[in-house]
Short mmCIF file of C-alpha atoms in Angstrom, two decimals:
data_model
loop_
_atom_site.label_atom_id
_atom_site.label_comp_id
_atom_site.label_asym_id
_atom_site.label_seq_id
_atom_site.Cartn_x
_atom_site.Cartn_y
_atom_site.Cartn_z
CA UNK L 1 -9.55 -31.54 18.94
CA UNK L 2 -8.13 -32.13 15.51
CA UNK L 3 -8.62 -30.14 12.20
CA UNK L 4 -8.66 -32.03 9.48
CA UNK L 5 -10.72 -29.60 6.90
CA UNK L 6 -7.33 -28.08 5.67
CA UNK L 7 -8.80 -28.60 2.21
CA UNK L 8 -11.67 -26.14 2.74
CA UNK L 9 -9.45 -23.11 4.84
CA UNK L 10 -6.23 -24.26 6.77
CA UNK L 11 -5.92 -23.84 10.09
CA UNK L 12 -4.22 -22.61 12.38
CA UNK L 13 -2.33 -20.12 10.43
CA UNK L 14 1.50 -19.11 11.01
CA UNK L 15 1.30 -16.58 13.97
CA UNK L 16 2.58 -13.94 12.03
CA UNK L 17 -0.48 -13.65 9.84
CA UNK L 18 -2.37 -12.09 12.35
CA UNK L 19 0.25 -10.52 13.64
CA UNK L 20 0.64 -9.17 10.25
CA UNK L 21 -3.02 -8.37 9.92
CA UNK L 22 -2.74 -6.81 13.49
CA UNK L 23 -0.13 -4.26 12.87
CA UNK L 24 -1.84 -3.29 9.49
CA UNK L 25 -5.14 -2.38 10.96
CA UNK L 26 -3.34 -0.83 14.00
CA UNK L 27 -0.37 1.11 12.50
CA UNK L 28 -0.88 1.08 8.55
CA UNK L 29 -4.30 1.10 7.93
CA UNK L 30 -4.58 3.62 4.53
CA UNK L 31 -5.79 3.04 1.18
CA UNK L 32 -2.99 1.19 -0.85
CA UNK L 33 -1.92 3.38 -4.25
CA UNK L 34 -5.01 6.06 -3.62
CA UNK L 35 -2.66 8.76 -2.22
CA UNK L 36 0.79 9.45 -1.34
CA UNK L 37 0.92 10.32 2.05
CA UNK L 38 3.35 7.89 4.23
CA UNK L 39 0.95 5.84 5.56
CA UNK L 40 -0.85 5.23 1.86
CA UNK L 41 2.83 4.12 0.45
CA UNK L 42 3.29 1.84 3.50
CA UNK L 43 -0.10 0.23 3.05
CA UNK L 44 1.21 0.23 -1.09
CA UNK L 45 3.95 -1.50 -0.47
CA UNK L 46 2.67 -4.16 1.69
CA UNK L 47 0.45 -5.34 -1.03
CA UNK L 48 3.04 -4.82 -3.23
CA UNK L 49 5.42 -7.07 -1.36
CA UNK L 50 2.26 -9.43 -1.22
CA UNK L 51 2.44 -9.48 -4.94
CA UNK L 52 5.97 -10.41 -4.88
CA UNK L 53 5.96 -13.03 -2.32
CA UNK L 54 3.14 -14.92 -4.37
CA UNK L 55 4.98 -14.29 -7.74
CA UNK L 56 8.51 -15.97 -6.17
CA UNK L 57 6.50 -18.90 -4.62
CA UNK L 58 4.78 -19.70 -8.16
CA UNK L 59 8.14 -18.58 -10.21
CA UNK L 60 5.94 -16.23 -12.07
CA UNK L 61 8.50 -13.80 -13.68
CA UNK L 62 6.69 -10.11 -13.51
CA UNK L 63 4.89 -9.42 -10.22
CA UNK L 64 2.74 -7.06 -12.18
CA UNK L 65 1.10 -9.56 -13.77
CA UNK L 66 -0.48 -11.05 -10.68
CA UNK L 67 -4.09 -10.15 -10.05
CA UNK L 68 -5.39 -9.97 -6.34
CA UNK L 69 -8.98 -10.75 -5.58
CA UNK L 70 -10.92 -12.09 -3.06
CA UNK L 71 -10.17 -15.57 -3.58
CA UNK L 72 -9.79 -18.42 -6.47
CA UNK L 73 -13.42 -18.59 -7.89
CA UNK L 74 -13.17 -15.17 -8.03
CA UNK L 75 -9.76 -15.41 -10.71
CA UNK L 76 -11.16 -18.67 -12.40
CA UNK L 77 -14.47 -16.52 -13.13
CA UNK L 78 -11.95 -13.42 -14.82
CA UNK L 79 -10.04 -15.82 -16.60
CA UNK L 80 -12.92 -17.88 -17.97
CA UNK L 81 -15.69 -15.56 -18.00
CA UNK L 82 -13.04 -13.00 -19.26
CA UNK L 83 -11.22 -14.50 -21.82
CA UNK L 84 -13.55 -16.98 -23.47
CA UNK L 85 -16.13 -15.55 -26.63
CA UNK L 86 -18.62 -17.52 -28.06
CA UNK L 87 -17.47 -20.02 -30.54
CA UNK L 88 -14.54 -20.90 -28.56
CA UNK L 89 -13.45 -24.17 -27.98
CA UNK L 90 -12.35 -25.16 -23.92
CA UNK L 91 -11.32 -28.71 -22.57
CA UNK L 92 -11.60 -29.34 -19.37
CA UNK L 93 -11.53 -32.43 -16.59
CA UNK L 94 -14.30 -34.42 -15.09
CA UNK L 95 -12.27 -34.05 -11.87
CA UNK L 96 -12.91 -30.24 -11.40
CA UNK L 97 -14.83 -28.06 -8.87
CA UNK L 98 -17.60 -25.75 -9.33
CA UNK L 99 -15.44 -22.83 -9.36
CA UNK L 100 -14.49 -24.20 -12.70
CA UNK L 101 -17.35 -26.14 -14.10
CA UNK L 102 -20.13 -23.57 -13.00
CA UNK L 103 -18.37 -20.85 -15.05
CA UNK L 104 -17.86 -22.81 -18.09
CA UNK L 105 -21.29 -24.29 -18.18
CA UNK L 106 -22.80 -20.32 -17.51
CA UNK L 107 -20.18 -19.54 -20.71
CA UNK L 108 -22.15 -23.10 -22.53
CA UNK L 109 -25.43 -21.45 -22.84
CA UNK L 110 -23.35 -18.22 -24.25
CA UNK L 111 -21.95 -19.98 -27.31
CA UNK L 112 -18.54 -21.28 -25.57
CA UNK L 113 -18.26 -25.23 -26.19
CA UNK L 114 -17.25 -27.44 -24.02
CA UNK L 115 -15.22 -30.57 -23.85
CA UNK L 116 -15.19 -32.48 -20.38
CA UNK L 117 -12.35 -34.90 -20.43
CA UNK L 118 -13.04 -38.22 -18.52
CA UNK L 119 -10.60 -39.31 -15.82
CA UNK L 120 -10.32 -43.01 -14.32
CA UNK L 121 -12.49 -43.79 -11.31
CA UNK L 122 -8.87 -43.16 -9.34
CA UNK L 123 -9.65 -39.41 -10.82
CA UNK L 124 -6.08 -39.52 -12.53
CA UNK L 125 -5.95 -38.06 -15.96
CA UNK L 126 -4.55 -39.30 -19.30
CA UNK L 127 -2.70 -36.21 -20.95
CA UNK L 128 -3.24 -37.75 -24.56
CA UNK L 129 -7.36 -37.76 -23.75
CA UNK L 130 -6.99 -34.29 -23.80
CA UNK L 131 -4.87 -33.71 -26.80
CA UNK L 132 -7.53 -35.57 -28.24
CA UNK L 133 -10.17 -34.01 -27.39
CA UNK L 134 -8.50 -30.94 -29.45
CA UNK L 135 -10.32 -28.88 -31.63
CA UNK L 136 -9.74 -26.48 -34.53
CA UNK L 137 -11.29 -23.30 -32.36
CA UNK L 138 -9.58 -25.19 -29.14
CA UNK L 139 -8.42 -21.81 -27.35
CA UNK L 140 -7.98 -22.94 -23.63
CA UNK L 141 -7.80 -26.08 -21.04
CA UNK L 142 -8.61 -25.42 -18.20
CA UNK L 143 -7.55 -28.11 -15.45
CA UNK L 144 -7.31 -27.94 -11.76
CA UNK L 145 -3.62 -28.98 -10.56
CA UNK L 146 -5.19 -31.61 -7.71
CA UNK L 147 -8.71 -32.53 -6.94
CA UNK L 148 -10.24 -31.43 -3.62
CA UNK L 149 -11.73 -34.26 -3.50
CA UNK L 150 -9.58 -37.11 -3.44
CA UNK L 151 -6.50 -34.89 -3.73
CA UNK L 152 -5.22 -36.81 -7.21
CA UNK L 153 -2.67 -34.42 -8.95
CA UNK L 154 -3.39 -33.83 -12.29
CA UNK L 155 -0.45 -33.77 -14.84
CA UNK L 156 -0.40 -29.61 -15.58
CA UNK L 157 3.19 -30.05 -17.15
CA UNK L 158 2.28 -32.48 -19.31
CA UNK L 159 -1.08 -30.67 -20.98
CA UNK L 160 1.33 -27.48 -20.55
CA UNK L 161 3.24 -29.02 -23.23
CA UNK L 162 0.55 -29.95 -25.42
CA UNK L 163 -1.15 -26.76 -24.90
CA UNK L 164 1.84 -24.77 -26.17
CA UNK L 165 2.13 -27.39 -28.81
CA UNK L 166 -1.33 -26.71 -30.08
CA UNK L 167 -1.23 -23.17 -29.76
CA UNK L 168 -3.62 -22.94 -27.02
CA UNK L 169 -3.50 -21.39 -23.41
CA UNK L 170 -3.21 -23.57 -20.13
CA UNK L 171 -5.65 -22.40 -17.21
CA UNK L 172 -4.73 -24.31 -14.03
CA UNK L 173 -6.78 -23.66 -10.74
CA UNK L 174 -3.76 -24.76 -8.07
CA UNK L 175 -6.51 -23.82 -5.03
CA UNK L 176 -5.07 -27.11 -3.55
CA UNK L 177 -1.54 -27.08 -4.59
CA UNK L 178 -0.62 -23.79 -3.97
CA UNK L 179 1.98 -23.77 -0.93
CA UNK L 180 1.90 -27.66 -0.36
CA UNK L 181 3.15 -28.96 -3.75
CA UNK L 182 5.92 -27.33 -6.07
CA UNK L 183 3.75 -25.17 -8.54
CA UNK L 184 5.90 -23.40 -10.93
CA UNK L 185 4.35 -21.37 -13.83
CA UNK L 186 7.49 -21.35 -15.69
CA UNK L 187 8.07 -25.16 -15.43
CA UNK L 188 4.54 -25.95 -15.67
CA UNK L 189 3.79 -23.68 -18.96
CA UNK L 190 1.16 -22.34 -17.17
CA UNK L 191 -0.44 -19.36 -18.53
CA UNK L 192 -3.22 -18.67 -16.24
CA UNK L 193 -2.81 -19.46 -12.94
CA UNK L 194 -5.86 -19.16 -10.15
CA UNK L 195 -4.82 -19.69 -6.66
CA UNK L 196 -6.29 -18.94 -2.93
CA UNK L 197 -4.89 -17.44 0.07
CA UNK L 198 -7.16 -19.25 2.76
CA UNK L 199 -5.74 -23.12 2.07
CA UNK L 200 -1.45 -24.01 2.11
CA UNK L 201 -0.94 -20.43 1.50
CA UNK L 202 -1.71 -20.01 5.30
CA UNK L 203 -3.62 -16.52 4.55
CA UNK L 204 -6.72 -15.40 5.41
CA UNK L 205 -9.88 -15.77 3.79
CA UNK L 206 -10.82 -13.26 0.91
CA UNK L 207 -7.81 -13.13 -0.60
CA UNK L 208 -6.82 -14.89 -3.97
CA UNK L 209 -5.79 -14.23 -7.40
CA UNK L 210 -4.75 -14.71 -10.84
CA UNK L 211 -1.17 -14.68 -12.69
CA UNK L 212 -1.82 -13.89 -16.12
CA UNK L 213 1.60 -15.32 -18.25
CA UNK L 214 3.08 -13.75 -21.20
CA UNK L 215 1.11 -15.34 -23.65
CA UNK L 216 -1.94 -14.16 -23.09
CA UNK L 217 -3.30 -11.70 -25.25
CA UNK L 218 -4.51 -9.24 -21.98
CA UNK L 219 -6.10 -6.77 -24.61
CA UNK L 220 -9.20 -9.51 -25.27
CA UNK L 221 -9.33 -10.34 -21.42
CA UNK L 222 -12.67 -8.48 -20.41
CA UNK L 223 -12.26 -7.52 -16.53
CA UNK L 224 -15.05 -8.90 -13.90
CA UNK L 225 -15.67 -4.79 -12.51
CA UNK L 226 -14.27 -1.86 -13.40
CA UNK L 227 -13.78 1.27 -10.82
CA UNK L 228 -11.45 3.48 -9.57
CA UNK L 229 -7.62 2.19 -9.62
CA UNK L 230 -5.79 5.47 -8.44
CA UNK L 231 -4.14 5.18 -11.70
CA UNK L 232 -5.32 6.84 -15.17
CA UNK L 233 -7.48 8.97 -13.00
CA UNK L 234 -8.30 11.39 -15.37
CA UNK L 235 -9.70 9.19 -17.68
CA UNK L 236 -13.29 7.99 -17.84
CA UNK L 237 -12.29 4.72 -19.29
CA UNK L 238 -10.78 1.92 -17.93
CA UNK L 239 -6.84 1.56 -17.71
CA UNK L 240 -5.45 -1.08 -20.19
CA UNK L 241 -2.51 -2.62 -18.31
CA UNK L 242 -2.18 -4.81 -15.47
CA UNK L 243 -2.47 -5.35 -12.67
CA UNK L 244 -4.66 -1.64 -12.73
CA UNK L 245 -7.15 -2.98 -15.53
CA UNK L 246 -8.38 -5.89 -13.39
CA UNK L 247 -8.40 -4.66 -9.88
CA UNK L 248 -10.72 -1.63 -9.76
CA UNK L 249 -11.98 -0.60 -5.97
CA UNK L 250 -10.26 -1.12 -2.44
CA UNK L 251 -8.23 -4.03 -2.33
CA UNK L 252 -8.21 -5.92 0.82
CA UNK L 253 -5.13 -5.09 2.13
CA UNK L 254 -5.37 -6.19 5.22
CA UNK L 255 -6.07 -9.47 4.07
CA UNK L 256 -2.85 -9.17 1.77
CA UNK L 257 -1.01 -8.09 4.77
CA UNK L 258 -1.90 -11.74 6.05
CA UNK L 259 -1.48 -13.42 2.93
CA UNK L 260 2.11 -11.83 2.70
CA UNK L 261 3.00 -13.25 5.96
CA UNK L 262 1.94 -16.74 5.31
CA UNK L 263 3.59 -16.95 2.19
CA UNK L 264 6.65 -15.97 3.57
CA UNK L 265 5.91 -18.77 6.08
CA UNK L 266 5.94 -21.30 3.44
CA UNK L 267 9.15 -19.54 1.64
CA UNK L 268 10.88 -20.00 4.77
CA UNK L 269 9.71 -23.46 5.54
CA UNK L 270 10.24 -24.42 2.23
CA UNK L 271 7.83 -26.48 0.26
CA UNK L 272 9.91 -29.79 -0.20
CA UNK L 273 9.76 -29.96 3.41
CA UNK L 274 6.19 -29.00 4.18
CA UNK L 275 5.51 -31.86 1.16
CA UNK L 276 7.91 -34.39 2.92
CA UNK L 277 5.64 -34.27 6.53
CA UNK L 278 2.38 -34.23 3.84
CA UNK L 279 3.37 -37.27 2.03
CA UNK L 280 4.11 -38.74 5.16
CA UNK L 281 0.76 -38.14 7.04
CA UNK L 282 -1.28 -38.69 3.83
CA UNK L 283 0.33 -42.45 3.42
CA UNK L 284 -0.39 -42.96 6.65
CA UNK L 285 -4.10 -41.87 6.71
CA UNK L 286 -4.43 -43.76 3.70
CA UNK L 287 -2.83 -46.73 4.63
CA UNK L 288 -4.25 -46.86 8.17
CA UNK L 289 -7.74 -46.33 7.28
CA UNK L 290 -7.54 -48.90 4.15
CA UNK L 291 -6.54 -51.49 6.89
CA UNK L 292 -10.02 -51.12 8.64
CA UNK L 293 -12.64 -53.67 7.79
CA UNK L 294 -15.73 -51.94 5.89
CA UNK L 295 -14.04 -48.22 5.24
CA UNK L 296 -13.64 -47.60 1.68
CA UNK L 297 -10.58 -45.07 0.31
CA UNK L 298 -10.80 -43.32 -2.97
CA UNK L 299 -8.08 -42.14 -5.27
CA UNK L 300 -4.72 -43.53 -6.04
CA UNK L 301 -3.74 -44.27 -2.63
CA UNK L 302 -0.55 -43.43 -3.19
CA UNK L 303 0.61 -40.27 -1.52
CA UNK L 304 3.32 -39.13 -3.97
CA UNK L 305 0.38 -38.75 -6.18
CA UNK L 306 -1.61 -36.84 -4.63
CA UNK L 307 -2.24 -33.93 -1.90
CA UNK L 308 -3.18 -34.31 1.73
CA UNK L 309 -6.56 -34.92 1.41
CA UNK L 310 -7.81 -38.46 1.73
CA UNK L 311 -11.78 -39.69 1.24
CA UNK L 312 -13.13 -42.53 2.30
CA UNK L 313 -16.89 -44.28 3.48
CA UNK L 314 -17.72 -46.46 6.30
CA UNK L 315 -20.33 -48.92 5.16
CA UNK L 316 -23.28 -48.64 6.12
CA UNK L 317 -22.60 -45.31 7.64
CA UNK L 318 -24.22 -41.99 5.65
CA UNK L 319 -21.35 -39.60 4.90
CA UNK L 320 -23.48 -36.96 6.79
CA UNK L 321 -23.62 -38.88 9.80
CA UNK L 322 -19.85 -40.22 10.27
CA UNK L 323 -18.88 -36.49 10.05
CA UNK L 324 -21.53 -35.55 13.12
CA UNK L 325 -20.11 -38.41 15.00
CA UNK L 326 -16.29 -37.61 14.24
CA UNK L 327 -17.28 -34.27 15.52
CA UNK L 328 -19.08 -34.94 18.46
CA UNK L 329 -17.82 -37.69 19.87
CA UNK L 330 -14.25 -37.28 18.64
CA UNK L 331 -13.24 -33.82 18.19
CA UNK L 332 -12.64 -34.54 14.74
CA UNK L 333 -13.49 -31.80 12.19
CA UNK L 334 -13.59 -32.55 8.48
CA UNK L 335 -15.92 -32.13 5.31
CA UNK L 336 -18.44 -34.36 4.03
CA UNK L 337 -20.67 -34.66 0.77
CA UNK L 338 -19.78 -33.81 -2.47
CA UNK L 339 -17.31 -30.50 -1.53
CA UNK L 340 -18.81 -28.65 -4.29
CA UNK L 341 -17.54 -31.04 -6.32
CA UNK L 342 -20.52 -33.71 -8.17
CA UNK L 343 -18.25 -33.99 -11.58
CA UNK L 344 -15.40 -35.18 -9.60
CA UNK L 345 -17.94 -37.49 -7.10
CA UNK L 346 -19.38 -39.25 -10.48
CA UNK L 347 -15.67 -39.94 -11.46
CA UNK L 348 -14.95 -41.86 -8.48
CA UNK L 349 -18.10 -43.04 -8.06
CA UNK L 350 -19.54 -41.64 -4.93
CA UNK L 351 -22.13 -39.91 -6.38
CA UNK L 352 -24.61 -38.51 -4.60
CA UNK L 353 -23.81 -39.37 -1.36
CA UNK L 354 -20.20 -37.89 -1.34
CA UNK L 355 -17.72 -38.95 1.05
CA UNK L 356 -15.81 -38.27 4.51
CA UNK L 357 -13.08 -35.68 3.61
CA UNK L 358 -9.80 -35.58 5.58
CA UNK L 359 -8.20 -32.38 4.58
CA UNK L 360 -4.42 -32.32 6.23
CA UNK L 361 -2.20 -29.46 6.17
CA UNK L 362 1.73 -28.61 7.68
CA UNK L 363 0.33 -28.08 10.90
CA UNK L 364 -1.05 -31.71 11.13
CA UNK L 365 1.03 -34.44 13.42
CA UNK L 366 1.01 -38.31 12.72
CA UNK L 367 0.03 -38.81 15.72
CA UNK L 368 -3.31 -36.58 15.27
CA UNK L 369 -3.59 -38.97 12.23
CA UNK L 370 -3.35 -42.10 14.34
CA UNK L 371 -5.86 -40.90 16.48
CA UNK L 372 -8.44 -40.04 13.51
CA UNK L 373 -8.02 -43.58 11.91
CA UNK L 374 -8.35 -45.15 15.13
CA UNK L 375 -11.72 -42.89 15.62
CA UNK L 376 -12.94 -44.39 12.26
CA UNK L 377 -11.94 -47.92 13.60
CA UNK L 378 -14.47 -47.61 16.26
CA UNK L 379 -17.39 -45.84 14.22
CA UNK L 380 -16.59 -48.50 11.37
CA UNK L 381 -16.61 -51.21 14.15
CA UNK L 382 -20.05 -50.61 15.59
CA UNK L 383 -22.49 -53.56 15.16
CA UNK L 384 -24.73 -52.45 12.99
CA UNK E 1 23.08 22.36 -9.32
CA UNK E 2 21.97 22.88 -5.96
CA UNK E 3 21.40 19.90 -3.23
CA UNK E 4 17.38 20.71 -3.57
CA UNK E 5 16.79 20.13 -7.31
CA UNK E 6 14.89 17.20 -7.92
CA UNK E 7 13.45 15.30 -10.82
CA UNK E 8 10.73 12.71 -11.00
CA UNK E 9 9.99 9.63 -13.05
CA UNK E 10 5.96 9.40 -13.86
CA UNK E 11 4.75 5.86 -13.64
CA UNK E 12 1.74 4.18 -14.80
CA UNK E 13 0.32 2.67 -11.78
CA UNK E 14 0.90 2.72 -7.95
CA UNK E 15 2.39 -0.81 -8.01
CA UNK E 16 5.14 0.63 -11.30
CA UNK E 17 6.20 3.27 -8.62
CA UNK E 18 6.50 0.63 -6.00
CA UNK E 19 8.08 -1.73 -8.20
CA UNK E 20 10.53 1.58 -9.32
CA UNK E 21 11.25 2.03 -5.42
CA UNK E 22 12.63 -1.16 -4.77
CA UNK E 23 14.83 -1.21 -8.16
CA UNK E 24 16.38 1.89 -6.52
CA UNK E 25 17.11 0.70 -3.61
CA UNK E 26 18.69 -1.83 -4.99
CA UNK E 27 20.76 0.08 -7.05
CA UNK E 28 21.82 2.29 -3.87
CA UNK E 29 19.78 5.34 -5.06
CA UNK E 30 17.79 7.26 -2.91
CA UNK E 31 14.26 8.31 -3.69
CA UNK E 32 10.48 9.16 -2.53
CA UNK E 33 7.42 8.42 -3.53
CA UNK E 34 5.40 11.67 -4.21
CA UNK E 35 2.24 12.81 -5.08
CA UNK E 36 2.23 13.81 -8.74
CA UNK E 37 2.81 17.33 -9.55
CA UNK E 38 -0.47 18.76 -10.66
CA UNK E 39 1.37 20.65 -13.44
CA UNK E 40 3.03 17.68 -14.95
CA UNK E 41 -0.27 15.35 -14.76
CA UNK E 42 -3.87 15.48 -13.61
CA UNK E 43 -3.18 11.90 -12.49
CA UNK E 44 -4.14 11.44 -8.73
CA UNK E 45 -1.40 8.75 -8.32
CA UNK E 46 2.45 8.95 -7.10
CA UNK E 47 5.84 9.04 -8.45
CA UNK E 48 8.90 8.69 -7.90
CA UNK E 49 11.38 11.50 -6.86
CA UNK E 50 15.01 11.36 -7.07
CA UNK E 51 18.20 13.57 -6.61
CA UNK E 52 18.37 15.30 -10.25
CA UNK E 53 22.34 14.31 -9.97
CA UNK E 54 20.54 10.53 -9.93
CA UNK E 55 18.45 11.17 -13.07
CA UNK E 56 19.99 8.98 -15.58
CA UNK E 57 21.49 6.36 -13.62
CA UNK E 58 17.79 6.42 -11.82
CA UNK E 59 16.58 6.25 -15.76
CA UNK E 60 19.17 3.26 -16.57
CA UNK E 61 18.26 1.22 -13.81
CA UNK E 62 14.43 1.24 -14.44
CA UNK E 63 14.80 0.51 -17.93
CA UNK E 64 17.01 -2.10 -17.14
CA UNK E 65 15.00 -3.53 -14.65
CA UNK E 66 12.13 -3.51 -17.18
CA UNK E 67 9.70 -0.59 -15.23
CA UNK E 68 7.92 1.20 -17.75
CA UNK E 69 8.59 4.74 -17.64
CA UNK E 70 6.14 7.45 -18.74
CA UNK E 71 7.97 10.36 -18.58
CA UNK E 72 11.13 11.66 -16.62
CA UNK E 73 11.44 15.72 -15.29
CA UNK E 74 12.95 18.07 -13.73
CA UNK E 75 11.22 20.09 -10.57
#
């Protein structure tokens, strides 16, 4: 069996996340930051720690200023749906997900407008396309930092600088950079940052969040729910600092005790190395499947350039029905369609019928991706 | 000043205190996190306790760590 849908929820996951998990639900198991008692601080600081591990993978400088929710679409929707008011100004890429694009168009009908920057069919983007694209009320671009569809990066530092230059504020959505390519808030001038725990981070699912940088004004940003916090308790109105103001009811600590452990996993391993065995793979895949007569590849097909996700078409072949086949009669498991993702599929062109979606991750071998391109030889070699 | 007097450092948030625990230990002072004493705030949150001999160097090294402190006293 191989798993090659890394780019939807990795997996398998560093034993000790569930280890992790495990010995919180066994031995831990109280509210974090409701009550004192020892088990409440325990349970406190593991999500605490949590908080930490994320900030030093992302160099985010203030640990407090990381918002835990249940996943990235979750902090997209509190930084977008949060921070923009109508008349504002956003650019964006025609190389995003839903996550983004579903938010902003919701905000659209509010009075928010709207700038969708065009990539090249490769689904690379031109930083000076969005400088121009620049408004007077401009307040925000909002890019993801690699496409999960083809897996192009996107140049974040670049429109960092521009952003900064223009006065603006840089959202980037690094769902599928996060723990498999360097992101680095500091370096990057990013000011919002939206990342998952279920994909490189190696957590499990339901678990997410947002780092909110120094420039952003938090006293406009509007939180998604407001609750309880165990903070401020005798007030009837909600706290106005972070991280209290924007995560009101139970966190899911358990799920942070997870998260913790997998980004410690990549800490450990270290993400120039877990990048060295991606860049590897991915040229590879790319390479190998390129070489077979009637498969098409999309993107730059060059690995530095990209993540480990590769997608291609057999002609001839539905998307739909290569990735029952891979399954079935390979043991291959992978994504097909349009991965929540049509903006992206009309850059590249493979709109709407989508495409076959390898999705690698550290745990991948070379040899797994030998046998996956020489599973597409056959299905592409059929007489049809 | 006897071995048992105490003072605590009142903290916005659960995570400040938590942040404030591991400053200390880094800065090789002892301390607890404690429920907040009803007569110094109606907050149902924790705090941090510390040796009242440790009071200022506890205040020192939260400042200089940047942890936001709402109020320091003695118990």
């Amino acid at each position: 069996m191989i798993y090659f849908d890394n780019a939807a929820t990795t997996w398998p996951k560093p034993p000790a996340v569930a280890e992790a998990m495990v010995h919180f639900l066994e031995d831990v198991g109280a509210n974090p930051g409701r009550a004192a008692h020892r088990r409440a601080v325990e349970s406190g600081r593991i999500v605490y720690d949590a908080r930490e591990a994320v900030a030093e993978l992302f160099n985010a400088p203030d640990p407090l200023r990381l918002i835990f929710g249940a996943n990235v679409t979750e902090a997209l929707n509190l930084a977008l749906r949060g921070y923009l008011r109508p008349g504002d100004h956003v650019v964006t890429s025609s190389m995003e997900h839903n996550s983004v694009m579903r938010p902003l168009r919701a905000l659209e009908h509010q009075g928010v407008e709207l700038t969708v920057v065009g990539c090249s069919p490769e689904g690379f983007l031109d930083p000076a396309d969005v400088e121009a694209a620049i408004r007077p009320h401009t307040v925000m671009i909002a890019l993801n930092h690699a496409s999960n569809v083809v897996g192009t990066l996107l140049p974040v530092a670049e429109v960092g600088r521009i952003a900064r230059e223009h006065d603006l504020l840089l959202l980037v959505d690094a769902a599928q950079t996060g723990g498999a390519y360097p992101v680095d808030v500091q370096a990057q001038r990013t000011d919002l940052l939206a990342f998952t725990g279920h994909k490189s981070l190696h957590g499990p699912m339901g678990t997410g969040g947002l780092i909110i940088g120094e420039r952003v004004d938090v006293g406009r940003l509007r939180p998604l729910k407001r609750g309880g916090t165990g903070s401020n308790s005798e007030l009837e109105e909600q706290p106005g600092f972070l991280p209290d103001m924007c995560e009101s009811g139970t966190p899911n600590a358990v799920g942070l005790a997870g998260l913790r452990a997998g980004v410690r996993w990549v800490l450990e391993r270290g993400i120039e190395t877990i990048r060295a065995h991606e860049v590897t793979m991915t040229q590879r895949l790319i390479d190998g499947l390129g070489a077979v007569d009637g498969v098409t590849v999309y993107g730059g097909l060059d690995a530095e350039r990209q993540t480990a996700t590769v997608s291609f078409n057999i002609a001839g072949m539905a998307a739909s029905e290569a990735g029952l086949r891979l399954d079935e009669e390979h043991g291959i498991m992978c994504r097909v369609g349009l991965h929540c993702a049509p903006a992206a599929h009309k850059t590249i062109g493979t709109f709407p019928d989508g495409t076959i979606r390898f999705g690698l991750s550290a745990f991948n071998t070379l040899e797994e991706v030998e046998q996956a391109v020489e599973a597409v030889r056959q299905l592409a070699e059929e007489p049809r | 000043m006897s071995e048992d007097s105490y003072s605590v450092v009142l903290v916005y948030s659960t995570s400040y205190a938590l942040r404030a625990e591991k400053v200390l230990a880094d800065a090789g002072i002892a301390c607890k996190l404690i429920p907040v004493p009803r007569h110094l705030s109606s907050d149902c949150g924790v705090c941090v306790r510390v040796r009242r001999a440790d009071r200022e160097p506890t205040r020192g090294a939260l400042e200089a760590a940047g942890v936001e402190i709402e109020g320091v006293y003695d118990i």
